[in-house]
Structure formats: structure tokens, C-alpha cells
Amino acid sequence: LRDRVLVVCISTGDWLVGIYILIIAVVDVAMGNGICEEQFAWLTGRMCMVLGMVSTIGSQMSVFSMATLSLTRVVKVTGGLGVPKPVTRRGVIRLILIVGTVVIASVLPATIPVMVVLEDQFVNALYVPGVKFLKGLTSKKAFGFPLV
């Protein structure tokens, strides 16, 4: 049961990354040659932020699930390949805790940078060749002045 649930977690993570790639491809085709004009609005927009979260959650979930699955298999092999034990309530609770830990460890790295409380720690920046990084930018204003 544990292996099957962890394989479903891996599949969910891969599915999220697939959705991310599909949406990025659609946006790329839709913008076409206009990507240079729309790049700043796109990079500072909500859709880019959400897609960044989706890709991070998906990739982290796959990696953490595979690591957990590998560890459980190592424990199973080193413990002997005896008769499989029946599923108990304690085993189900342990499985829920394992999957919950994998999900939390996958979601935290994606959501911490977008928390309002930590807004000053993760600042968007724009790099212009020959100029230092310009910080304090949003899609509508730069240093308090509207973008034209």
C-alpha cells in the first residue's frame, strides 16, 4: 500500500510539471514575437508566479516521493523479504504522516517566496545590460514612477 501511494505522489508531481510545461508552451505560442514587449508584465504577473509555484511543487513532490520510496524499499530489503504484513491502523497513520510530510516539504519552498510577510526578502529585479540591477519594480511602477 505504501509503495502504491508514493507512486501516486510521484505521478501527481509529474502531472503538475506537465501542466506547467503545457501552459508555458501555450503562452509562448500566444505571445509569439511579442515576448520582448510583454516580458516584464509576464515576469511580474500573477500567472508567472502561480506557474512558478506549480513547477516547484511538482518537481519537489516527485523528488521527495522517490527518495521516500527508495528509503522504504531499503528498509524492506534490509529487514528481510518475509511474508507481507497486513495493513493496520498504525500503518495507515504512518502512511498519512509520510505523505503529509512529503506534501508539506514540497509546498513550502514554493510558497515561502510569495508570502506577503516575506515580501522584502524576495524582491523582483530587472537586469539591463550595462546597468546594475534595478530593484523595487512592479508591473505598473518603477521606483514610484509609472512605466510608459
Coordinates of N, CA and C in Angstrom, one line a residue:
L1 N 0.8 -1.2 0.0 CA 0.0 0.0 0.0 C 0.9 1.3 0.0
R2 N 1.9 1.3 0.8 CA 2.8 2.4 0.9 C 3.5 2.7 -0.4
D3 N 3.9 1.7 -1.1 CA 4.6 1.9 -2.4 C 3.6 2.5 -3.4
R4 N 2.4 2.0 -3.4 CA 1.4 2.5 -4.4 C 1.1 3.9 -4.1
V5 N 0.9 4.3 -2.9 CA 0.6 5.7 -2.6 C 1.7 6.6 -2.9
L6 N 3.0 6.2 -2.7 CA 4.1 7.0 -3.1 C 4.3 7.1 -4.6
V7 N 3.9 6.1 -5.3 CA 3.9 6.1 -6.8 C 2.9 7.1 -7.3
V8 N 1.7 7.2 -6.6 CA 0.7 8.2 -6.9 C 1.2 9.6 -6.7
C9 N 2.0 9.8 -5.6 CA 2.6 11.1 -5.3 C 3.6 11.5 -6.4
I10 N 4.4 10.5 -6.9 CA 5.3 10.8 -8.0 C 4.5 11.2 -9.2
S11 N 3.5 10.4 -9.5 CA 2.7 10.7 -10.7 C 2.0 12.1 -10.6
T12 N 1.6 12.5 -9.4 CA 0.9 13.8 -9.2 C 2.0 14.9 -9.5
G13 N 3.2 14.7 -8.9 CA 4.2 15.7 -9.2 C 4.6 15.8 -10.6
D14 N 4.7 14.7 -11.3 CA 5.0 14.7 -12.7 C 3.8 15.3 -13.5
W15 N 2.6 15.1 -13.1 CA 1.4 15.7 -13.8 C 1.5 17.2 -13.6
L16 N 1.8 17.7 -12.4 CA 1.9 19.2 -12.2 C 3.0 19.8 -13.1
V17 N 4.1 19.1 -13.2 CA 5.2 19.6 -14.1 C 4.7 19.6 -15.6
G18 N 4.0 18.6 -16.0 CA 3.4 18.5 -17.3 C 2.4 19.7 -17.6
I19 N 1.6 20.0 -16.6 CA 0.6 21.1 -16.8 C 1.4 22.4 -16.9
Y20 N 2.4 22.6 -16.1 CA 3.3 23.8 -16.2 C 3.9 23.9 -17.6
I21 N 4.5 22.9 -18.1 CA 5.1 22.9 -19.4 C 4.1 23.2 -20.5
L22 N 2.9 22.6 -20.4 CA 1.9 22.8 -21.4 C 1.4 24.3 -21.4
I23 N 1.2 24.9 -20.2 CA 0.8 26.3 -20.1 C 1.9 27.2 -20.6
I24 N 3.1 26.9 -20.3 CA 4.2 27.7 -20.8 C 4.3 27.7 -22.3
A25 N 4.1 26.5 -22.9 CA 4.1 26.4 -24.3 C 3.0 27.2 -25.0
V26 N 1.8 27.1 -24.4 CA 0.7 27.9 -24.9 C 0.9 29.4 -24.9
V27 N 1.5 29.8 -23.7 CA 1.8 31.3 -23.6 C 2.8 31.7 -24.6
D28 N 3.8 30.8 -24.8 CA 4.9 31.1 -25.8 C 4.3 31.3 -27.2
V29 N 3.5 30.3 -27.6 CA 2.8 30.4 -28.9 C 1.9 31.6 -29.0
A30 N 1.2 31.9 -27.9 CA 0.3 33.1 -28.0 C 1.0 34.4 -28.1
M31 N 2.1 34.5 -27.4 CA 2.9 35.8 -27.4 C 3.7 35.9 -28.7
G32 N 4.2 34.8 -29.2 CA 5.0 34.8 -30.4 C 6.1 35.8 -30.4
N33 N 6.2 36.7 -31.3 CA 7.3 37.6 -31.4 C 7.2 38.8 -30.4
G34 N 6.0 38.8 -29.7 CA 5.8 39.9 -28.8 C 6.3 39.7 -27.4
I35 N 7.1 38.6 -27.2 CA 7.6 38.3 -25.9 C 8.4 39.4 -25.3
C36 N 9.2 40.1 -26.2 CA 10.1 41.2 -25.6 C 9.2 42.3 -25.1
E37 N 8.1 42.6 -25.7 CA 7.3 43.7 -25.2 C 6.6 43.4 -24.0
E38 N 6.2 42.1 -23.8 CA 5.4 41.7 -22.7 C 6.2 41.0 -21.6
Q39 N 7.5 40.8 -21.8 CA 8.3 40.1 -20.8 C 8.2 40.6 -19.4
F40 N 8.3 41.9 -19.2 CA 8.3 42.5 -17.9 C 6.9 42.2 -17.2
A41 N 5.8 42.5 -18.0 CA 4.5 42.3 -17.4 C 4.3 40.8 -17.1
W42 N 4.8 39.9 -17.9 CA 4.6 38.5 -17.7 C 5.4 38.1 -16.5
L43 N 6.7 38.5 -16.4 CA 7.5 38.0 -15.3 C 7.1 38.6 -13.9
T44 N 6.4 39.7 -13.9 CA 5.9 40.3 -12.6 C 4.5 40.0 -12.4
G45 N 3.8 39.2 -13.3 CA 2.4 39.0 -13.2 C 2.1 37.8 -12.3
R46 N 0.8 37.7 -12.0 CA 0.3 36.6 -11.1 C 0.4 35.2 -11.8
M47 N 0.2 35.2 -13.1 CA 0.2 33.9 -13.8 C 1.6 33.3 -13.7
C48 N 2.7 34.1 -13.9 CA 4.0 33.6 -13.8 C 4.3 33.1 -12.4
M49 N 3.9 33.8 -11.4 CA 4.1 33.4 -10.0 C 3.4 32.1 -9.7
V50 N 2.2 31.9 -10.2 CA 1.4 30.7 -9.9 C 2.1 29.5 -10.6
L51 N 2.5 29.8 -11.9 CA 3.2 28.7 -12.6 C 4.6 28.3 -12.0
G52 N 5.3 29.3 -11.4 CA 6.5 29.0 -10.7 C 6.2 28.1 -9.5
M53 N 5.1 28.4 -8.8 CA 4.8 27.6 -7.7 C 4.4 26.2 -8.1
V54 N 3.6 26.1 -9.2 CA 3.2 24.7 -9.7 C 4.4 23.9 -10.1
S55 N 5.4 24.5 -10.8 CA 6.6 23.8 -11.2 C 7.4 23.3 -10.0
T56 N 7.5 24.2 -9.0 CA 8.3 23.9 -7.8 C 7.7 22.8 -7.0
I57 N 6.4 22.9 -6.8 CA 5.7 21.9 -6.1 C 5.7 20.5 -6.8
G58 N 5.5 20.5 -8.1 CA 5.6 19.3 -8.9 C 6.9 18.6 -8.8
S59 N 8.0 19.4 -9.1 CA 9.3 18.8 -9.1 C 9.7 18.3 -7.7
Q60 N 9.4 19.1 -6.7 CA 9.8 18.7 -5.3 C 9.0 17.5 -4.9
M61 N 7.7 17.4 -5.2 CA 6.9 16.3 -4.8 C 7.5 15.0 -5.5
S62 N 7.8 15.1 -6.7 CA 8.4 13.9 -7.4 C 9.7 13.5 -6.7
V63 N 10.6 14.4 -6.5 CA 11.9 14.1 -5.9 C 11.7 13.5 -4.5
F64 N 10.9 14.2 -3.6 CA 10.8 13.7 -2.2 C 10.0 12.4 -2.2
S65 N 9.1 12.2 -3.1 CA 8.4 10.9 -3.1 C 9.3 9.7 -3.6
M66 N 10.2 10.0 -4.6 CA 11.1 9.0 -5.0 C 12.1 8.7 -3.9
A67 N 12.6 9.7 -3.2 CA 13.5 9.5 -2.1 C 12.9 8.6 -1.0
T68 N 11.6 9.0 -0.6 CA 10.9 8.3 0.4 C 10.7 6.8 0.0
L69 N 10.3 6.6 -1.3 CA 10.0 5.3 -1.8 C 11.3 4.5 -1.8
S70 N 12.4 5.1 -2.1 CA 13.7 4.4 -2.1 C 14.1 4.0 -0.6
L71 N 13.9 4.9 0.3 CA 14.2 4.6 1.7 C 13.3 3.5 2.2
T72 N 12.0 3.5 1.9 CA 11.1 2.4 2.4 C 11.5 1.1 1.8
R73 N 12.0 1.1 0.5 CA 12.4 -0.2 -0.1 C 13.7 -0.7 0.5
V74 N 14.6 0.2 0.9 CA 15.8 -0.2 1.6 C 15.5 -0.8 2.9
V75 N 14.6 -0.2 3.6 CA 14.2 -0.8 4.9 C 13.6 -2.1 4.8
K76 N 12.7 -2.3 3.7 CA 12.1 -3.5 3.5 C 13.1 -4.6 3.1
V77 N 14.1 -4.3 2.3 CA 15.1 -5.3 1.9 C 16.0 -5.7 3.0
T78 N 16.4 -4.7 3.8 CA 17.3 -5.0 4.9 C 16.6 -5.7 6.1
G79 N 15.3 -5.5 6.1 CA 14.5 -6.2 7.2 C 14.1 -7.6 6.8
G80 N 14.4 -8.0 5.6 CA 14.1 -9.4 5.2 C 12.8 -9.3 4.3
L81 N 12.8 -10.3 3.4 CA 11.6 -10.3 2.5 C 10.6 -11.4 2.9
G82 N 10.2 -11.3 4.2 CA 9.2 -12.3 4.7 C 7.8 -12.1 4.1
V83 N 6.9 -12.7 4.8 CA 5.5 -12.6 4.4 C 5.0 -11.1 4.7
P84 N 4.3 -10.6 3.7 CA 3.9 -9.2 3.9 C 2.9 -9.1 5.1
K85 N 3.1 -8.0 5.8 CA 2.2 -7.8 7.0 C 0.9 -7.2 6.5
P86 N -0.2 -7.5 7.3 CA -1.5 -7.0 6.9 C -1.5 -5.5 7.2
V87 N -2.3 -4.7 6.5 CA -2.4 -3.3 6.8 C -3.2 -3.1 8.1
T88 N -2.5 -2.3 9.0 CA -3.1 -2.0 10.3 C -3.4 -0.5 10.4
R89 N -4.1 -0.2 11.4 CA -4.5 1.3 11.6 C -3.2 2.1 11.8
R90 N -2.2 1.5 12.5 CA -1.0 2.2 12.8 C -0.2 2.4 11.5
G91 N -0.2 1.4 10.6 CA 0.4 1.6 9.3 C -0.2 2.6 8.4
V92 N -1.5 2.7 8.5 CA -2.2 3.8 7.7 C -1.9 5.2 8.3
I93 N -1.9 5.3 9.6 CA -1.5 6.6 10.2 C -0.1 7.0 9.8
R94 N 0.9 6.0 9.8 CA 2.2 6.2 9.5 C 2.3 6.7 8.0
L95 N 1.5 6.0 7.1 CA 1.5 6.4 5.7 C 1.0 7.8 5.5
I96 N -0.1 8.2 6.2 CA -0.6 9.5 6.2 C 0.4 10.6 6.6
L97 N 1.2 10.2 7.7 CA 2.2 11.1 8.1 C 3.3 11.3 7.1
I98 N 3.7 10.2 6.5 CA 4.8 10.2 5.5 C 4.3 11.0 4.3
V99 N 3.2 10.8 3.8 CA 2.7 11.5 2.6 C 2.4 13.0 3.0
G100 N 1.9 13.3 4.2 CA 1.8 14.6 4.6 C 3.1 15.4 4.7
T101 N 4.1 14.7 5.2 CA 5.4 15.3 5.2 C 6.0 15.6 3.8
V102 N 5.8 14.7 2.9 CA 6.2 14.9 1.5 C 5.5 16.1 0.9
V103 N 4.2 16.2 1.1 CA 3.4 17.3 0.5 C 3.9 18.6 1.2
I104 N 4.0 18.7 2.5 CA 4.4 19.9 3.1 C 5.8 20.3 2.7
A105 N 6.7 19.4 2.6 CA 8.1 19.7 2.2 C 8.1 20.1 0.7
S106 N 7.1 19.7 -0.1 CA 7.0 20.2 -1.5 C 6.4 21.5 -1.6
V107 N 5.4 21.8 -0.8 CA 4.7 23.1 -0.9 C 5.5 24.3 -0.3
L108 N 6.2 24.0 0.8 CA 6.9 25.1 1.5 C 7.9 25.9 0.6
P109 N 8.8 25.2 -0.1 CA 9.7 26.0 -0.9 C 9.0 26.9 -2.0
A110 N 7.9 26.5 -2.4 CA 7.2 27.2 -3.5 C 6.4 28.4 -2.9
T111 N 5.9 28.3 -1.7 CA 5.0 29.3 -1.2 C 5.7 30.4 -0.3
I112 N 6.9 30.0 0.2 CA 7.6 31.0 1.1 C 7.9 32.3 0.3
P113 N 8.4 32.2 -0.9 CA 8.8 33.5 -1.6 C 7.6 34.4 -1.9
V114 N 6.4 33.9 -2.0 CA 5.3 34.7 -2.3 C 4.4 35.2 -1.1
M115 N 4.9 34.8 0.1 CA 4.2 35.3 1.3 C 4.4 36.8 1.5
V116 N 3.3 37.5 1.8 CA 3.4 38.9 2.0 C 4.3 39.3 3.1
V117 N 4.4 38.5 4.1 CA 5.2 38.8 5.3 C 6.7 38.9 4.9
L118 N 7.1 38.0 3.9 CA 8.5 38.0 3.5 C 8.7 38.7 2.2
E119 N 7.8 39.6 1.8 CA 7.9 40.4 0.6 C 9.2 41.1 0.4
D120 N 9.8 41.6 1.4 CA 11.0 42.4 1.3 C 12.3 41.5 1.1
Q121 N 12.1 40.2 1.5 CA 13.2 39.3 1.3 C 13.4 38.7 -0.1
F122 N 12.3 38.7 -0.8 CA 12.3 38.2 -2.2 C 11.8 39.3 -3.1
V123 N 12.7 40.1 -3.7 CA 12.3 41.2 -4.5 C 12.5 40.9 -5.9
N124 N 11.6 41.3 -6.8 CA 11.8 41.2 -8.2 C 12.8 42.2 -8.7
A125 N 13.6 41.8 -9.6 CA 14.6 42.7 -10.1 C 14.7 42.6 -11.6
L126 N 15.1 43.6 -12.3 CA 15.3 43.7 -13.7 C 16.7 44.0 -14.1
Y127 N 17.3 43.2 -15.0 CA 18.6 43.4 -15.4 C 18.7 44.0 -16.7
V128 N 19.3 45.2 -16.8 CA 19.5 45.9 -18.1 C 21.0 45.8 -18.4
P129 N 21.4 45.4 -19.5 CA 22.9 45.3 -19.8 C 23.5 46.7 -19.7
G130 N 24.7 46.7 -19.0 CA 25.4 47.9 -18.7 C 24.9 48.7 -17.5
V131 N 23.8 48.2 -16.9 CA 23.3 48.9 -15.8 C 23.2 47.9 -14.6
K132 N 23.3 48.4 -13.4 CA 23.1 47.5 -12.3 C 21.7 47.0 -12.2
F133 N 21.5 46.0 -11.3 CA 20.1 45.5 -11.1 C 19.2 46.6 -10.6
L134 N 18.0 46.7 -11.2 CA 17.0 47.7 -10.8 C 16.0 47.0 -9.9
K135 N 16.0 47.3 -8.7 CA 15.1 46.7 -7.8 C 13.9 47.6 -7.4
G136 N 12.9 47.1 -6.8 CA 11.7 47.8 -6.5 C 10.8 48.0 -7.6
L137 N 10.8 47.1 -8.5 CA 9.9 47.2 -9.7 C 8.6 46.4 -9.6
T138 N 7.6 46.9 -10.1 CA 6.3 46.1 -10.3 C 5.9 46.3 -11.7
S139 N 4.9 45.6 -12.1 CA 4.5 45.7 -13.5 C 3.9 47.1 -13.9
K140 N 3.5 47.9 -12.9 CA 3.0 49.2 -13.2 C 3.9 50.4 -12.8
K141 N 4.8 50.2 -11.9 CA 5.6 51.3 -11.4 C 7.1 50.8 -11.2
A142 N 8.0 51.8 -11.4 CA 9.4 51.5 -11.1 C 9.9 52.7 -10.3
F143 N 10.3 52.4 -9.0 CA 10.7 53.4 -8.1 C 9.7 54.5 -7.9
G144 N 8.4 54.1 -7.9 CA 7.3 55.1 -7.7 C 6.9 55.8 -8.9
F145 N 7.5 55.6 -10.1 CA 7.2 56.3 -11.3 C 6.4 55.3 -12.2
P146 N 5.4 55.7 -12.9 CA 4.7 54.8 -13.8 C 5.6 54.4 -15.0
L147 N 5.4 53.1 -15.4 CA 6.2 52.7 -16.6 C 5.4 53.1 -17.8
V148 N 6.1 53.6 -18.8 CA 5.4 54.0 -20.0 C 5.4 52.9 -21.0

